[in-house]
Coordinates of C-alpha atoms in Angstrom, one line a residue:
X186 CA -36.4 -86.7 8.3
X187 CA -35.6 -89.0 11.3
X188 CA -37.9 -90.2 14.0
X189 CA -36.9 -92.3 17.0
X190 CA -39.3 -95.2 16.5
X191 CA -39.3 -95.5 12.7
X192 CA -37.3 -98.6 11.6
X193 CA -35.5 -96.7 8.8
X194 CA -35.0 -93.4 10.7
X195 CA -31.3 -93.9 11.3
X196 CA -30.6 -96.7 8.8
X197 CA -27.5 -96.3 6.7
X198 CA -29.5 -97.7 3.8
X199 CA -31.9 -94.8 3.8
X200 CA -30.8 -92.0 1.4
X201 CA -30.1 -88.7 3.2
X202 CA -32.6 -86.0 2.4
X203 CA -31.3 -82.6 1.2
X204 CA -31.6 -81.0 4.6
X205 CA -29.4 -83.8 6.2
X206 CA -26.9 -83.2 3.4
X207 CA -26.7 -79.5 4.2
X208 CA -26.4 -80.1 7.9
X209 CA -23.6 -82.7 7.4
X210 CA -21.7 -80.3 5.1
X211 CA -22.0 -77.6 7.8
X212 CA -21.0 -80.0 10.5
X213 CA -17.9 -81.1 8.5
X214 CA -16.9 -77.4 8.2
X215 CA -18.0 -76.6 11.8
X216 CA -19.8 -73.7 10.2
X217 CA -21.8 -73.0 13.4
X218 CA -19.1 -73.8 16.0
X219 CA -19.4 -76.6 18.5
X220 CA -21.2 -77.5 21.7
X221 CA -19.1 -77.7 24.9
X222 CA -18.4 -81.4 24.3
X223 CA -16.9 -80.7 20.8
X224 CA -19.9 -81.8 18.7
X225 CA -20.8 -79.5 15.8
X226 CA -23.7 -77.2 16.7
X227 CA -27.2 -78.0 15.3
X228 CA -30.0 -76.0 16.7
X229 CA -33.5 -76.1 15.2
X230 CA -36.9 -74.7 16.2
X231 CA -40.6 -75.0 15.6
X232 CA -42.2 -71.5 15.6
X233 CA -46.0 -71.7 15.5
X234 CA -48.2 -68.6 15.7
X235 CA -50.7 -69.2 18.5
X236 CA -53.8 -68.2 16.5
X237 CA -55.4 -71.7 16.3
X238 CA -54.7 -75.3 17.0
X239 CA -51.9 -77.2 15.2
X240 CA -52.9 -79.4 12.2
X241 CA -51.3 -82.4 10.5
X242 CA -49.3 -80.1 8.2
X243 CA -47.5 -78.7 11.3
X244 CA -46.7 -82.3 12.4
X245 CA -44.2 -82.6 9.5
X246 CA -42.3 -79.5 10.7
X247 CA -42.4 -80.7 14.3
X248 CA -41.1 -84.2 13.4
X249 CA -38.5 -82.8 11.0
X250 CA -37.0 -80.1 13.3
X251 CA -36.9 -82.3 16.4
X252 CA -35.7 -85.3 14.4
X253 CA -32.8 -83.4 12.9
X254 CA -31.8 -82.0 16.4
X255 CA -31.9 -85.5 17.8
X256 CA -30.1 -87.2 14.9
X257 CA -27.2 -84.7 15.1
X258 CA -27.0 -84.4 18.9
X259 CA -28.4 -80.9 18.8
X260 CA -31.1 -78.8 20.4
X261 CA -34.7 -78.1 19.6
X262 CA -36.8 -75.0 20.6
X263 CA -40.5 -74.5 20.8
X264 CA -41.1 -70.9 20.1
X265 CA -44.4 -69.0 20.0
X266 CA -44.4 -66.5 17.2
X267 CA -46.8 -64.3 19.1
X268 CA -46.5 -61.0 17.1
X269 CA -50.3 -60.5 16.4
X270 CA -52.3 -60.1 19.7
X271 CA -55.6 -59.7 17.7
X272 CA -55.7 -63.4 16.8
X273 CA -53.8 -65.1 19.6
X274 CA -55.2 -66.7 22.7
X275 CA -53.9 -68.5 25.8
X276 CA -56.0 -71.5 24.8
X277 CA -54.0 -71.9 21.7
X278 CA -50.7 -71.6 23.5
X279 CA -51.6 -74.4 25.9
X280 CA -53.0 -76.6 23.1
X281 CA -49.8 -76.2 21.0
X282 CA -47.6 -77.2 24.0
X283 CA -49.8 -80.4 24.5
X284 CA -49.6 -81.3 20.8
X285 CA -45.9 -80.8 20.4
X286 CA -45.1 -82.9 23.5
X287 CA -47.6 -85.6 22.4
X288 CA -45.8 -85.9 19.1
X289 CA -42.5 -86.6 21.0
X290 CA -40.8 -83.2 20.4
X291 CA -39.7 -82.4 23.9
X292 CA -38.2 -79.0 24.2
X293 CA -37.3 -79.8 27.9
X294 CA -35.7 -83.2 27.4
X295 CA -32.1 -84.2 26.5
X296 CA -32.4 -82.5 23.1
X297 CA -34.6 -79.6 24.3
X298 CA -33.4 -76.1 23.8
X299 CA -36.2 -74.5 25.7
X300 CA -39.6 -72.7 25.3
X301 CA -39.6 -69.2 23.9
X302 CA -42.0 -66.4 23.0
X303 CA -41.3 -63.8 20.3
X304 CA -42.8 -61.3 22.6
X305 CA -40.0 -61.8 25.1
X306 CA -37.7 -60.4 22.4
X307 CA -39.7 -57.3 21.7
X308 CA -37.3 -55.0 23.5
X309 CA -34.4 -56.3 21.4
X310 CA -36.4 -56.0 18.2
X311 CA -37.4 -52.5 19.0
X312 CA -33.8 -51.5 19.7
X313 CA -32.8 -53.0 16.3
X314 CA -35.7 -51.0 14.7
X315 CA -34.4 -47.7 16.1
X316 CA -30.9 -48.7 14.9
X317 CA -32.1 -49.1 11.3
X318 CA -33.9 -45.7 11.5
X319 CA -30.7 -44.1 12.6
X320 CA -28.8 -45.9 9.8
X321 CA -31.2 -44.5 7.3
X322 CA -32.6 -47.9 6.5
X323 CA -36.1 -47.5 7.9
X324 CA -38.7 -44.7 8.0
X325 CA -42.1 -44.0 9.4
X326 CA -44.8 -44.0 6.8
X327 CA -48.3 -42.5 7.2
X328 CA -50.0 -44.2 4.3
X329 CA -53.0 -46.4 5.3
X330 CA -52.9 -50.1 4.4
X331 CA -55.2 -49.4 1.4
X332 CA -52.9 -46.6 0.2
X333 CA -49.9 -48.8 0.5
X334 CA -51.6 -51.4 -1.6
X335 CA -52.6 -48.9 -4.3
X336 CA -49.0 -47.6 -4.4
X337 CA -47.5 -51.1 -4.5
X338 CA -46.9 -50.8 -8.3
X339 CA -46.5 -53.6 -10.8
X340 CA -43.5 -55.7 -11.9
X341 CA -42.7 -52.8 -14.4
X342 CA -43.8 -49.9 -12.2
X343 CA -42.1 -49.2 -8.8
X344 CA -44.0 -48.7 -5.6
X345 CA -44.1 -45.2 -4.1
X346 CA -44.3 -43.6 -0.7
X347 CA -44.3 -39.8 0.0
X348 CA -42.6 -40.4 3.3
X349 CA -39.6 -42.4 2.1
X350 CA -37.2 -39.5 2.3
X351 CA -38.5 -38.2 5.7
X352 CA -35.6 -37.0 7.9
X353 CA -34.1 -39.6 10.2
X354 CA -34.8 -37.5 13.3
X355 CA -38.4 -37.1 12.4
X356 CA -38.9 -40.8 11.8
X357 CA -37.2 -41.6 15.1
X358 CA -39.5 -39.2 16.9
X359 CA -42.6 -40.6 15.3
X360 CA -41.5 -44.2 16.0
X361 CA -41.1 -43.4 19.7
X362 CA -44.5 -41.7 19.7
X363 CA -45.9 -44.9 18.1
X364 CA -44.4 -46.9 20.9
X365 CA -45.7 -44.5 23.5
X366 CA -49.3 -44.9 22.3
X367 CA -49.7 -41.4 20.9
X368 CA -51.2 -42.5 17.6
X369 CA -54.3 -44.5 16.7
X370 CA -54.3 -47.9 15.0
X371 CA -53.5 -47.8 11.3
X372 CA -52.3 -44.2 11.3
X373 CA -48.7 -45.0 10.6
X374 CA -46.2 -47.9 10.2
X375 CA -42.4 -48.3 10.3
X376 CA -41.2 -49.5 6.9
X377 CA -37.8 -50.8 5.8
X378 CA -36.1 -48.7 3.1
X379 CA -35.0 -51.4 0.6
X380 CA -36.0 -51.2 -3.0
X381 CA -39.4 -49.9 -4.2
X382 CA -38.6 -51.3 -7.7
X383 CA -37.6 -54.8 -6.6
X384 CA -39.1 -57.7 -8.7
X385 CA -39.5 -59.4 -5.3
X386 CA -42.4 -57.5 -3.9
X387 CA -41.4 -58.6 -0.4
X388 CA -38.5 -56.2 -0.7
X389 CA -40.6 -53.2 -1.7
X390 CA -40.2 -51.4 1.6
X391 CA -42.0 -53.9 3.8
X392 CA -43.7 -52.9 7.0
X393 CA -41.7 -53.7 10.1
X394 CA -44.1 -52.4 12.8
X395 CA -47.8 -51.5 13.0
X396 CA -49.9 -49.9 15.7
X397 CA -52.2 -52.2 17.5
X398 CA -53.7 -51.0 20.8
X399 CA -54.5 -54.6 21.9
X400 CA -53.6 -56.6 25.1
X401 CA -51.2 -59.4 24.4
X402 CA -51.9 -62.9 25.8
X403 CA -48.2 -63.2 27.0
X404 CA -46.8 -59.7 27.2
X405 CA -49.9 -58.0 28.6
X406 CA -50.4 -54.3 28.0
X407 CA -46.7 -53.4 27.6
X408 CA -46.8 -52.8 23.9
X409 CA -49.1 -51.0 21.5
X410 CA -46.9 -51.5 18.4
X411 CA -46.2 -55.0 17.2
X412 CA -43.6 -56.4 14.8
X413 CA -44.5 -58.0 11.5
X414 CA -43.5 -61.7 11.1
X415 CA -40.8 -61.0 8.5
X416 CA -39.1 -58.5 10.8
X417 CA -39.4 -60.7 13.9
X418 CA -38.5 -64.1 12.4
X419 CA -34.8 -63.7 11.8
X420 CA -34.1 -61.9 15.1
X421 CA -35.9 -64.6 17.1
X422 CA -33.7 -67.2 15.3
X423 CA -30.7 -65.1 16.0
X424 CA -31.3 -64.4 19.7
X425 CA -32.0 -68.1 20.3
X426 CA -28.9 -69.2 18.5
X427 CA -30.7 -71.2 15.8
X428 CA -28.4 -72.7 13.2
X429 CA -30.8 -74.0 10.6
X430 CA -34.1 -72.0 10.3
X431 CA -36.2 -74.6 8.5
X432 CA -39.3 -73.2 6.9
X433 CA -41.9 -74.3 4.3
X434 CA -41.6 -73.3 0.7
X435 CA -43.8 -70.2 0.8
X436 CA -41.0 -68.5 2.8
X437 CA -38.5 -68.9 -0.1
X438 CA -39.4 -65.5 -1.5
X439 CA -39.0 -64.0 2.0
X440 CA -35.5 -65.3 2.5
X441 CA -33.8 -62.3 1.0
X442 CA -35.7 -60.1 3.5
X443 CA -34.6 -62.5 6.3
X444 CA -31.0 -61.9 5.4
X445 CA -31.4 -58.1 4.6
X446 CA -32.8 -57.4 8.1
X447 CA -30.0 -59.2 9.9
X448 CA -27.3 -57.9 7.6
X449 CA -28.6 -54.3 8.1
X450 CA -28.3 -54.6 11.8
X451 CA -24.9 -56.1 11.5
X452 CA -23.7 -53.3 9.2
X453 CA -21.2 -51.3 11.2
X454 CA -21.0 -53.9 13.9
X455 CA -17.8 -55.9 14.6
X456 CA -17.0 -59.4 16.0
X457 CA -15.5 -58.0 19.1
X458 CA -18.1 -55.2 19.7
X459 CA -15.6 -52.4 19.1
X460 CA -17.5 -50.9 16.2
X461 CA -20.0 -48.0 16.6
X462 CA -23.0 -50.2 16.8
X463 CA -21.6 -53.0 19.0
X464 CA -21.1 -56.7 18.5
X465 CA -22.3 -58.5 15.4
X466 CA -25.4 -60.7 16.0
X467 CA -25.8 -64.3 15.0
X468 CA -26.9 -64.9 11.4
X469 CA -28.7 -68.3 11.0
X470 CA -29.3 -70.1 7.7
X471 CA -32.9 -70.3 6.3
X472 CA -33.8 -73.4 4.3
X473 CA -37.2 -74.3 2.8
X474 CA -38.9 -77.6 2.3
X475 CA -42.3 -78.7 0.8
X476 CA -45.1 -78.8 3.3
X477 CA -47.3 -81.8 4.0
X478 CA -50.6 -81.4 2.1
X479 CA -53.1 -84.4 2.3
X480 CA -56.0 -84.8 -0.1
X481 CA -59.6 -84.5 1.1
X482 CA -58.5 -81.9 3.7
X483 CA -58.2 -78.2 4.2
X484 CA -55.4 -76.9 6.4
X485 CA -56.1 -73.1 6.4
X486 CA -56.4 -72.1 10.1
X487 CA -58.8 -69.3 9.0
X488 CA -61.1 -71.8 7.4
X489 CA -60.7 -74.3 10.3
X490 CA -61.6 -71.6 12.7
X491 CA -64.7 -70.7 10.7
X492 CA -65.9 -74.3 10.8
X493 CA -65.5 -74.2 14.6
X494 CA -67.3 -70.9 15.0
X495 CA -70.1 -71.9 12.6
X496 CA -70.5 -75.2 14.5
X497 CA -69.9 -77.3 11.4
X498 CA -67.7 -79.3 13.7
X499 CA -67.9 -79.6 17.5
X500 CA -64.6 -77.9 18.1
X501 CA -60.9 -77.8 17.3
X502 CA -60.6 -81.3 18.6
X503 CA -63.5 -82.7 16.7
X504 CA -62.2 -86.1 15.5
X505 CA -63.1 -85.2 11.9
X506 CA -60.7 -82.2 12.0
X507 CA -57.2 -82.4 10.6
X508 CA -55.9 -80.9 13.8
X509 CA -53.4 -82.8 15.9
X510 CA -55.9 -82.6 18.8
X511 CA -58.6 -84.0 16.6
X512 CA -56.5 -86.8 15.3
X513 CA -55.4 -87.7 18.9
X514 CA -59.1 -87.8 20.0
X515 CA -60.0 -89.9 17.0
X516 CA -57.4 -92.5 18.1
X517 CA -54.3 -91.6 16.0
X518 CA -51.0 -92.4 17.7
X519 CA -47.9 -90.2 17.7
X520 CA -45.9 -93.3 16.4
X521 CA -48.2 -93.5 13.4
X522 CA -47.8 -89.8 12.5
X523 CA -44.0 -89.9 13.0
X524 CA -43.8 -93.0 10.7
X525 CA -46.0 -91.3 8.1
X526 CA -43.8 -88.2 8.0
X527 CA -40.7 -90.4 7.7
X528 CA -42.3 -92.3 4.9
X529 CA -43.4 -89.1 3.0
X530 CA -39.8 -87.8 3.2
X531 CA -38.4 -84.3 2.7
X532 CA -38.2 -82.5 -0.7
X533 CA -38.5 -79.1 -2.3
X534 CA -41.3 -80.2 -4.6
X535 CA -44.9 -79.2 -3.6
X536 CA -47.3 -82.1 -4.0
X537 CA -50.4 -83.6 -2.5
X538 CA -50.2 -86.8 -0.4
X539 CA -53.1 -89.2 -0.6
X540 CA -55.0 -89.2 2.6
X541 CA -55.1 -93.0 2.4
X542 CA -51.4 -93.0 3.3
X543 CA -52.2 -91.3 6.6
X544 CA -55.0 -93.8 7.3
X545 CA -52.7 -96.7 6.4
X546 CA -50.1 -95.4 8.8
X547 CA -52.4 -95.6 11.8
X548 CA -53.7 -98.9 10.6
X549 CA -50.2 -100.3 10.5
X550 CA -49.4 -99.1 14.1
X551 CA -52.7 -100.0 15.7
X552 CA -52.6 -103.5 14.1
X553 CA -49.4 -104.1 16.1
X554 CA -50.5 -102.7 19.4
X555 CA -54.3 -102.5 19.7
X556 CA -55.9 -105.4 21.7
X557 CA -58.8 -107.1 20.0
X558 CA -62.4 -107.1 21.1
X559 CA -65.7 -108.3 19.7
X560 CA -68.4 -105.6 19.5
X561 CA -71.6 -105.3 17.5
X562 CA -72.7 -102.0 16.0
X563 CA -76.1 -102.8 14.6
X564 CA -77.4 -105.8 16.6
X565 CA -79.5 -108.7 15.4
X566 CA -80.5 -111.3 18.0
X567 CA -79.5 -114.9 17.5
X568 CA -81.1 -117.6 19.6
X569 CA -79.4 -121.1 19.6
X570 CA -82.3 -123.5 20.1
X571 CA -80.2 -126.5 21.1
X572 CA -78.0 -124.7 23.6
X573 CA -78.5 -125.9 27.2
X574 CA -80.8 -123.5 29.1
X575 CA -78.9 -121.2 31.4
X576 CA -75.5 -122.6 30.4
X577 CA -72.6 -120.2 29.9
X578 CA -69.2 -121.1 28.6
X579 CA -66.0 -119.0 28.7
X580 CA -64.0 -119.4 25.6
X581 CA -60.4 -118.5 24.8
X582 CA -59.9 -115.3 22.9
X583 CA -56.5 -114.2 21.5
X584 CA -56.0 -110.5 22.5
X585 CA -53.5 -109.8 19.6
X586 CA -53.0 -112.4 16.9
X587 CA -50.5 -110.1 15.2
X588 CA -48.2 -110.3 18.2
X589 CA -48.7 -114.0 18.3
X590 CA -47.8 -114.3 14.6
X591 CA -44.6 -112.4 15.4
X592 CA -43.6 -114.9 18.0
X593 CA -45.1 -113.3 21.0
X594 CA -47.8 -114.8 23.2
X595 CA -50.5 -112.5 21.9
X596 CA -52.2 -112.9 25.2
X597 CA -55.5 -114.7 25.8
X598 CA -58.6 -113.9 27.9
X599 CA -62.0 -115.5 28.3
X600 CA -65.1 -114.3 26.5
X601 CA -68.6 -115.5 27.7
X602 CA -70.8 -117.5 25.3
X603 CA -74.5 -118.2 25.9
X604 CA -77.6 -119.3 24.0
X605 CA -78.6 -115.8 23.0
X606 CA -76.2 -113.6 21.0
X607 CA -76.0 -110.5 19.0
X608 CA -74.5 -110.4 15.5
X609 CA -74.4 -107.6 12.9
X610 CA -77.6 -107.1 10.9
X611 CA -75.5 -107.1 7.7
X612 CA -74.3 -110.6 8.5
X613 CA -77.7 -112.1 7.9
X614 CA -79.8 -112.3 4.7
X615 CA -83.1 -114.1 4.6
X616 CA -82.8 -114.3 0.8
X617 CA -79.0 -114.4 0.3
X618 CA -77.4 -112.8 -2.7
X619 CA -75.0 -114.8 -4.8
X620 CA -71.7 -115.4 -3.0
X621 CA -73.2 -114.3 0.3
X622 CA -71.3 -116.6 2.7
X623 CA -72.6 -115.3 6.0
X624 CA -75.7 -116.4 7.9
X625 CA -78.8 -117.4 5.9
X626 CA -81.6 -120.0 6.1
X627 CA -80.0 -123.4 6.0
X628 CA -76.5 -121.9 5.8
X629 CA -73.7 -122.6 8.3
X630 CA -71.1 -120.1 9.6
X631 CA -68.3 -120.0 12.1
X632 CA -68.6 -117.8 15.2
X633 CA -65.2 -116.4 15.9
X634 CA -63.4 -118.4 18.7
X635 CA -66.7 -120.3 19.4
X636 CA -68.8 -122.8 17.3
X637 CA -70.4 -123.4 14.0
X638 CA -74.1 -122.4 13.9
X639 CA -76.7 -123.0 11.2
X640 CA -79.8 -120.9 10.6
X641 CA -83.1 -122.9 11.0
X642 CA -85.6 -120.1 11.1
X643 CA -86.4 -116.5 11.7
X644 CA -89.0 -114.4 13.7
X645 CA -90.5 -111.2 12.3
X646 CA -92.5 -108.3 13.5
X647 CA -95.8 -107.2 12.1
X648 CA -94.1 -105.2 9.4
X649 CA -92.2 -108.2 8.2
X650 CA -88.8 -107.2 9.5
X651 CA -86.6 -110.0 10.9
X652 CA -86.3 -109.5 14.7
X653 CA -84.5 -112.7 15.6
X654 CA -82.7 -115.5 13.9
X655 CA -83.1 -119.1 15.2
X656 CA -80.1 -121.4 14.9
X657 CA -78.6 -124.6 16.1
X658 CA -74.9 -125.2 17.1
X659 CA -72.6 -128.1 16.7
X660 CA -70.9 -128.9 20.1
X661 CA -68.1 -130.7 18.2
X662 CA -66.9 -127.4 16.7
X663 CA -65.8 -125.7 20.0
X664 CA -63.1 -123.1 19.3
X665 CA -64.4 -122.5 15.8
X666 CA -62.9 -125.6 14.0
X667 CA -64.7 -128.5 12.4
X668 CA -63.9 -131.9 13.9
X669 CA -61.2 -133.9 12.0
X670 CA -61.9 -136.9 9.9
X671 CA -59.8 -139.4 8.0
X672 CA -56.2 -138.3 7.5
X673 CA -56.6 -135.5 10.0
X674 CA -58.6 -133.3 7.6
X675 CA -61.6 -131.2 8.7
X676 CA -64.9 -133.0 8.1
X677 CA -66.4 -129.8 6.6
X678 CA -65.6 -126.3 5.7
X679 CA -67.5 -123.0 6.2
X680 CA -66.7 -119.8 4.3
X681 CA -68.1 -117.3 6.7
X682 CA -66.8 -116.2 10.1
X683 CA -68.8 -113.8 12.2
X684 CA -68.1 -111.8 15.3
X685 CA -70.6 -111.8 18.1
X686 CA -71.3 -110.9 21.7
X687 CA -73.3 -112.7 24.4
X688 CA -76.5 -110.8 24.9
X689 CA -76.6 -111.5 28.6
X690 CA -73.1 -110.2 29.2
X691 CA -72.6 -107.5 26.6
X692 CA -72.5 -103.9 27.7
X693 CA -74.1 -101.0 25.8
X694 CA -72.0 -98.3 24.1
X695 CA -72.2 -95.4 21.7
X696 CA -70.1 -95.6 18.6
X697 CA -69.2 -92.5 16.6
X698 CA -68.4 -93.6 13.1
X699 CA -66.3 -90.9 11.4
X700 CA -65.7 -90.5 7.7
X701 CA -63.7 -88.0 5.7
X702 CA -64.9 -84.4 6.3
X703 CA -64.9 -83.7 2.6
X704 CA -65.9 -85.8 -0.4
X705 CA -63.6 -84.1 -2.9
X706 CA -59.9 -84.8 -3.3
X707 CA -59.3 -81.1 -3.4
X708 CA -62.1 -79.3 -1.5
X709 CA -63.3 -76.2 -3.2
X710 CA -61.5 -76.8 -6.4
X711 CA -64.8 -77.3 -8.3
X712 CA -66.8 -74.3 -7.1
X713 CA -64.3 -72.1 -5.2
X714 CA -66.0 -72.9 -1.9
X715 CA -64.7 -75.9 0.1
X716 CA -68.0 -76.0 2.0
X717 CA -69.7 -77.2 -1.2
X718 CA -67.7 -80.4 -0.8
X719 CA -68.6 -81.1 2.8
X720 CA -69.4 -84.7 3.4
X721 CA -73.0 -84.9 4.9
X722 CA -72.2 -88.4 6.1
X723 CA -69.0 -87.6 7.9
X724 CA -70.5 -88.7 11.3
X725 CA -72.9 -91.5 12.1
X726 CA -73.8 -92.3 15.7
X727 CA -75.0 -95.9 16.5
X728 CA -75.8 -97.7 19.7
X729 CA -74.1 -101.1 20.0
X730 CA -73.2 -103.9 22.3
X731 CA -69.6 -104.5 23.5
X732 CA -67.5 -107.3 24.8
X733 CA -67.8 -107.1 28.6
X734 CA -64.0 -106.9 28.9
X735 CA -64.3 -103.2 27.8
X736 CA -66.3 -102.1 30.8
X737 CA -63.1 -100.7 32.4
X738 CA -61.9 -98.9 29.2
X739 CA -60.8 -95.3 29.8
X740 CA -60.5 -92.3 27.5
X741 CA -57.7 -92.8 25.1
X742 CA -57.7 -96.6 25.2
X743 CA -57.5 -98.1 21.7
X744 CA -58.9 -101.4 20.4
X745 CA -59.5 -103.3 17.2
X746 CA -63.1 -104.2 17.0
X747 CA -62.9 -107.4 15.0
X748 CA -64.1 -106.9 11.4
X749 CA -65.2 -103.4 12.1
X750 CA -62.1 -101.2 12.5
X751 CA -60.0 -99.5 15.1
X752 CA -61.7 -97.6 17.9
X753 CA -60.7 -95.2 20.7
X754 CA -62.5 -94.3 23.9
X755 CA -63.6 -90.7 23.6
X756 CA -63.2 -88.2 26.5
X757 CA -67.0 -87.9 26.6
X758 CA -67.0 -91.5 27.8
X759 CA -67.9 -92.4 31.4
X760 CA -67.8 -95.9 33.2
X761 CA -71.6 -95.9 32.9
X762 CA -71.8 -94.6 29.4
X763 CA -69.0 -95.7 27.1
X764 CA -68.4 -93.7 23.9
X765 CA -66.0 -95.0 21.2
X766 CA -64.7 -93.1 18.2
X767 CA -63.9 -95.1 15.1
X768 CA -60.3 -94.1 14.2
X769 CA -60.3 -95.9 10.8
X770 CA -61.9 -98.9 9.2
X771 CA -59.9 -102.1 8.7
X772 CA -59.7 -101.6 5.0
X773 CA -59.5 -98.5 2.8
X774 CA -63.1 -98.1 1.6
X775 CA -62.2 -94.9 -0.3
X776 CA -59.7 -96.8 -2.4
X777 CA -62.6 -98.7 -4.0
X778 CA -64.6 -95.4 -4.5
X779 CA -61.6 -93.8 -6.2
X780 CA -61.1 -96.8 -8.4
X781 CA -64.7 -96.7 -9.6

């Protein structure tokens, strides 16, 4: 797989995956002809069914198909496989278009082949269906779905249909009546006449068309019979000129059917169109690869939809969802997802990918690009008793130390510092545990970019809870460093460094702290119901105080809150009511859980 921003995407040192080897062999033989400029033709597509939002599993196919088209100077199509109007909606079509473009797979750009709908090909497909009936390769069957299932047979016993030998003229008449709306839903289907005894059950006279009196979100009320995916798939690829039809492994057993349908239409056709059935149609190559399956996640669109409908989550774009829309809202970047898919690679072996790899991918990217800020999630007030009354200093704060470490400026800005601060509650213990190096009575800590402070007392409420910590500061430690003594060495060391905000300048905000939606590595494996493994603590909402520099933050802006994690401004946010989503913590807390 290749992606434009991954450092190893086009490196000669990276081994080619098996798909690249196939394409390069085809290109060397010019198996698919050439583009007008003489380059070998490579044309890929991403064909989602618009019956839900795309999820992280789809991202692999998007990155793979677009990446191959780009690497080999080819074209990439986005195609809606809209063959089932019962489950498809305009909302899903628009969401898919947003997600695909956000990931960088531009069907309109230099490597874009265009936007397509299977429903735009329905006339062609129907004409092919009549052709197969006339050739004696398809028939109208009046068995119900339950009856077909009962007659499907076993590996040793063939399937049966009492209508298989129906006269061609009769099947053709019934098919046309089906199209004209003269028969109710479920009363008949068009089936391919292949092999009722085939060990591959996909070839046991599969259904090509069924009756559905439903309005279509793209084609409207034009049709009342709709093609099955297996019938439509190959002809969509053919009509679009796809060269390499790249599918996930579950379609491997369907590949013989893909070829049978195209070969059956091509039977009796000729290259120049002089045969009785006209010109041969294009026959692409189907190749399968292993899908992306992360742990602690479900990717079934049916189950994701049920969680949305049952309000287990707030919607398809809930930041806990594995949907691309949810990940985007949570703060994931397209660069991180593309790098992840490049790192995972392409194989034909099904396996699970540790969700920690996905979280590390976004950490790696945000660490490079996200500006830093100091924010406090669970505030505890600190009063500096020897700070001059009313005095405010503006201290230097490095916006991105990682950029600075790479030789860049990193950028600096000023942060206000006053005599009353907020720190995190967990950064103070009145009776400190062993090896607790943060703030405690008589203990000194460093405030990031500011001063050393020492706890000299606490104030409590009537219940004995600490409400305020009293400290003193050392003016000689401005910037967060101890003064130097003999030999240029620091006069003292402190082990704890805390983040903080000035109470008089901080702005309030809401933080949504997201965790994994499921607590089990493989949800549902234990009981058969993935909902039994739902994480009751997947969302915590807290009210914190933020660095005043964030007052102008807008939805989609991303930051590293020092010591707390990476955060993204949520679309619910307004200038007067900031809402931040935690994308991911700074460290993988689940790695420790897994180890234990």
